JSON list of C-alpha atoms in Angstrom, two decimals:
[
{"chain": "A", "resi": 1, "resn": "MET", "atom": "CA", "xyz": [-18.35, -22.45, 14.99]},
{"chain": "A", "resi": 2, "resn": "SER", "atom": "CA", "xyz": [-19.20, -20.11, 12.25]},
{"chain": "A", "resi": 3, "resn": "ASN", "atom": "CA", "xyz": [-21.52, -20.82, 9.31]},
{"chain": "A", "resi": 4, "resn": "LEU", "atom": "CA", "xyz": [-18.48, -20.45, 7.03]},
{"chain": "A", "resi": 5, "resn": "MET", "atom": "CA", "xyz": [-16.80, -23.46, 6.02]},
{"chain": "A", "resi": 6, "resn": "GLU", "atom": "CA", "xyz": [-13.23, -22.81, 5.30]},
{"chain": "A", "resi": 7, "resn": "ASN", "atom": "CA", "xyz": [-12.04, -26.38, 4.08]},
{"chain": "A", "resi": 8, "resn": "VAL", "atom": "CA", "xyz": [-12.65, -28.03, 0.77]},
{"chain": "A", "resi": 9, "resn": "ILE", "atom": "CA", "xyz": [-12.32, -31.51, -0.61]},
{"chain": "A", "resi": 10, "resn": "VAL", "atom": "CA", "xyz": [-11.76, -31.61, -4.66]},
{"chain": "A", "resi": 11, "resn": "ASP", "atom": "CA", "xyz": [-12.16, -34.65, -6.53]},
{"chain": "A", "resi": 12, "resn": "PHE", "atom": "CA", "xyz": [-11.35, -34.97, -10.17]},
{"chain": "A", "resi": 13, "resn": "GLU", "atom": "CA", "xyz": [-12.43, -38.25, -12.10]},
{"chain": "A", "resi": 14, "resn": "THR", "atom": "CA", "xyz": [-10.22, -38.76, -15.22]},
{"chain": "A", "resi": 15, "resn": "LEU", "atom": "CA", "xyz": [-9.50, -41.71, -17.64]},
{"chain": "A", "resi": 16, "resn": "GLY", "atom": "CA", "xyz": [-5.88, -41.80, -16.70]},
{"chain": "A", "resi": 17, "resn": "ASN", "atom": "CA", "xyz": [-3.52, -41.82, -13.83]},
{"chain": "A", "resi": 18, "resn": "GLY", "atom": "CA", "xyz": [-0.21, -41.25, -15.42]},
{"chain": "A", "resi": 19, "resn": "GLU", "atom": "CA", "xyz": [0.80, -44.79, -16.39]},
{"chain": "A", "resi": 20, "resn": "GLU", "atom": "CA", "xyz": [0.56, -44.15, -20.07]},
{"chain": "A", "resi": 21, "resn": "GLY", "atom": "CA", "xyz": [1.55, -40.77, -20.63]},
{"chain": "A", "resi": 22, "resn": "ASP", "atom": "CA", "xyz": [-0.25, -37.45, -19.75]},
{"chain": "A", "resi": 23, "resn": "SER", "atom": "CA", "xyz": [-3.02, -35.38, -21.14]},
{"chain": "A", "resi": 24, "resn": "PHE", "atom": "CA", "xyz": [-5.85, -37.42, -19.70]},
{"chain": "A", "resi": 25, "resn": "ILE", "atom": "CA", "xyz": [-9.42, -37.00, -20.45]},
{"chain": "A", "resi": 26, "resn": "ILE", "atom": "CA", "xyz": [-11.19, -35.22, -17.21]},
{"chain": "A", "resi": 27, "resn": "LEU", "atom": "CA", "xyz": [-14.65, -36.59, -16.69]},
{"chain": "A", "resi": 28, "resn": "ASP", "atom": "CA", "xyz": [-15.51, -34.37, -13.78]},
{"chain": "A", "resi": 29, "resn": "VAL", "atom": "CA", "xyz": [-14.56, -32.30, -11.01]},
{"chain": "A", "resi": 30, "resn": "ALA", "atom": "CA", "xyz": [-16.48, -32.14, -7.63]},
{"chain": "A", "resi": 31, "resn": "TRP", "atom": "CA", "xyz": [-15.90, -30.27, -4.43]},
{"chain": "A", "resi": 32, "resn": "THR", "atom": "CA", "xyz": [-17.59, -29.74, -1.24]},
{"chain": "A", "resi": 33, "resn": "PHE", "atom": "CA", "xyz": [-16.81, -27.60, 1.86]},
{"chain": "A", "resi": 34, "resn": "PHE", "atom": "CA", "xyz": [-16.42, -28.99, 5.44]},
{"chain": "A", "resi": 35, "resn": "GLU", "atom": "CA", "xyz": [-15.39, -28.31, 8.99]},
{"chain": "A", "resi": 36, "resn": "LEU", "atom": "CA", "xyz": [-12.23, -30.02, 10.53]},
{"chain": "A", "resi": 37, "resn": "ASP", "atom": "CA", "xyz": [-14.14, -30.57, 13.61]},
{"chain": "A", "resi": 38, "resn": "GLY", "atom": "CA", "xyz": [-15.63, -33.77, 12.24]},
{"chain": "A", "resi": 39, "resn": "LYS", "atom": "CA", "xyz": [-19.32, -32.97, 12.78]},
{"chain": "A", "resi": 40, "resn": "ASN", "atom": "CA", "xyz": [-20.19, -32.99, 9.09]},
{"chain": "A", "resi": 41, "resn": "ASN", "atom": "CA", "xyz": [-22.36, -35.79, 8.18]},
{"chain": "A", "resi": 42, "resn": "PHE", "atom": "CA", "xyz": [-22.69, -37.37, 4.61]},
{"chain": "A", "resi": 43, "resn": "ASP", "atom": "CA", "xyz": [-25.91, -35.63, 3.79]},
{"chain": "A", "resi": 44, "resn": "GLU", "atom": "CA", "xyz": [-24.39, -32.45, 4.59]},
{"chain": "A", "resi": 45, "resn": "LEU", "atom": "CA", "xyz": [-21.22, -32.85, 2.68]},
{"chain": "A", "resi": 46, "resn": "THR", "atom": "CA", "xyz": [-23.39, -33.99, -0.55]},
{"chain": "A", "resi": 47, "resn": "ALA", "atom": "CA", "xyz": [-25.93, -30.96, -0.29]},
{"chain": "A", "resi": 48, "resn": "ASN", "atom": "CA", "xyz": [-23.19, -28.63, -0.12]},
{"chain": "A", "resi": 49, "resn": "GLY", "atom": "CA", "xyz": [-21.28, -30.40, -2.94]},
{"chain": "A", "resi": 50, "resn": "LYS", "atom": "CA", "xyz": [-21.06, -29.12, -6.60]},
{"chain": "A", "resi": 51, "resn": "GLN", "atom": "CA", "xyz": [-19.96, -31.07, -9.70]},
{"chain": "A", "resi": 52, "resn": "VAL", "atom": "CA", "xyz": [-18.90, -29.99, -13.13]},
{"chain": "A", "resi": 53, "resn": "LYS", "atom": "CA", "xyz": [-18.96, -32.61, -15.88]},
{"chain": "A", "resi": 54, "resn": "PHE", "atom": "CA", "xyz": [-16.85, -32.16, -18.92]},
{"chain": "A", "resi": 55, "resn": "ASP", "atom": "CA", "xyz": [-17.34, -33.06, -22.68]},
{"chain": "A", "resi": 56, "resn": "VAL", "atom": "CA", "xyz": [-15.33, -36.47, -23.30]},
{"chain": "A", "resi": 57, "resn": "LYS", "atom": "CA", "xyz": [-15.87, -36.14, -27.14]},
{"chain": "A", "resi": 58, "resn": "GLU", "atom": "CA", "xyz": [-14.19, -32.83, -27.37]},
{"chain": "A", "resi": 59, "resn": "GLN", "atom": "CA", "xyz": [-11.32, -33.83, -25.24]},
{"chain": "A", "resi": 60, "resn": "GLN", "atom": "CA", "xyz": [-10.87, -36.79, -27.57]},
{"chain": "A", "resi": 61, "resn": "GLU", "atom": "CA", "xyz": [-10.85, -34.48, -30.48]},
{"chain": "A", "resi": 62, "resn": "MET", "atom": "CA", "xyz": [-8.22, -32.31, -28.77]},
{"chain": "A", "resi": 63, "resn": "GLY", "atom": "CA", "xyz": [-5.79, -35.23, -28.64]},
{"chain": "A", "resi": 64, "resn": "TRP", "atom": "CA", "xyz": [-6.39, -36.15, -24.93]},
{"chain": "A", "resi": 65, "resn": "ASN", "atom": "CA", "xyz": [-6.05, -39.69, -23.90]},
{"chain": "A", "resi": 66, "resn": "ALA", "atom": "CA", "xyz": [-7.70, -42.54, -22.12]},
{"chain": "A", "resi": 67, "resn": "GLU", "atom": "CA", "xyz": [-5.61, -45.05, -20.50]},
{"chain": "A", "resi": 68, "resn": "LYS", "atom": "CA", "xyz": [-6.84, -48.48, -21.19]},
{"chain": "A", "resi": 69, "resn": "GLY", "atom": "CA", "xyz": [-6.36, -49.91, -17.46]},
{"chain": "A", "resi": 70, "resn": "THR", "atom": "CA", "xyz": [-8.55, -46.91, -16.33]},
{"chain": "A", "resi": 71, "resn": "VAL", "atom": "CA", "xyz": [-11.27, -47.39, -18.91]},
{"chain": "A", "resi": 72, "resn": "LYS", "atom": "CA", "xyz": [-11.26, -51.10, -17.91]},
{"chain": "A", "resi": 73, "resn": "TRP", "atom": "CA", "xyz": [-11.55, -50.03, -14.22]},
{"chain": "A", "resi": 74, "resn": "TRP", "atom": "CA", "xyz": [-14.61, -47.73, -15.11]},
{"chain": "A", "resi": 75, "resn": "LYS", "atom": "CA", "xyz": [-16.28, -50.62, -17.12]},
{"chain": "A", "resi": 76, "resn": "SER", "atom": "CA", "xyz": [-16.08, -52.58, -13.70]},
{"chain": "A", "resi": 77, "resn": "GLN", "atom": "CA", "xyz": [-17.77, -50.20, -11.64]},
{"chain": "A", "resi": 78, "resn": "ASP", "atom": "CA", "xyz": [-21.55, -50.40, -10.81]},
{"chain": "A", "resi": 79, "resn": "LYS", "atom": "CA", "xyz": [-24.39, -49.20, -13.06]},
{"chain": "A", "resi": 80, "resn": "GLU", "atom": "CA", "xyz": [-24.89, -46.19, -11.16]},
{"chain": "A", "resi": 81, "resn": "ALA", "atom": "CA", "xyz": [-21.18, -45.06, -11.29]},
{"chain": "A", "resi": 82, "resn": "ARG", "atom": "CA", "xyz": [-21.13, -45.71, -15.06]},
{"chain": "A", "resi": 83, "resn": "ALA", "atom": "CA", "xyz": [-24.14, -43.92, -15.51]},
{"chain": "A", "resi": 84, "resn": "ALA", "atom": "CA", "xyz": [-22.86, -40.91, -13.91]},
{"chain": "A", "resi": 85, "resn": "ILE", "atom": "CA", "xyz": [-20.10, -40.45, -16.56]},
{"chain": "A", "resi": 86, "resn": "LEU", "atom": "CA", "xyz": [-22.36, -41.01, -19.54]},
{"chain": "A", "resi": 87, "resn": "PRO", "atom": "CA", "xyz": [-22.40, -38.14, -21.97]},
{"chain": "A", "resi": 88, "resn": "SER", "atom": "CA", "xyz": [-25.04, -35.47, -21.52]},
{"chain": "A", "resi": 89, "resn": "ASP", "atom": "CA", "xyz": [-26.25, -32.29, -23.17]},
{"chain": "A", "resi": 90, "resn": "LYS", "atom": "CA", "xyz": [-25.16, -30.55, -19.81]},
{"chain": "A", "resi": 91, "resn": "ASP", "atom": "CA", "xyz": [-21.42, -31.31, -20.27]},
{"chain": "A", "resi": 92, "resn": "ILE", "atom": "CA", "xyz": [-19.05, -28.56, -20.20]},
{"chain": "A", "resi": 93, "resn": "LYS", "atom": "CA", "xyz": [-16.78, -27.88, -23.06]},
{"chain": "A", "resi": 94, "resn": "LEU", "atom": "CA", "xyz": [-13.24, -26.87, -22.33]},
{"chain": "A", "resi": 95, "resn": "SER", "atom": "CA", "xyz": [-12.74, -24.55, -25.27]}
]
């Protein structure tokens, strides 16, 4: 096996899933590389992972939407998950 991991998993977290329109607020995008042989463990995947979190307020000002059902779902998540999406000074602007 080479040290180069050729496969990637990409995960987008948004405030919508298409039930109420389009142009949904993007909370973040995360990715990690992995091998198909199944020998990656959780610690390796998370250590190799990267995440970019986006500025929600800017997206709201651009007219992007948040679906009520998705917001309700986020509010039902545990404290750690909700804390991960709170605004921070490290959030990336899209413009």
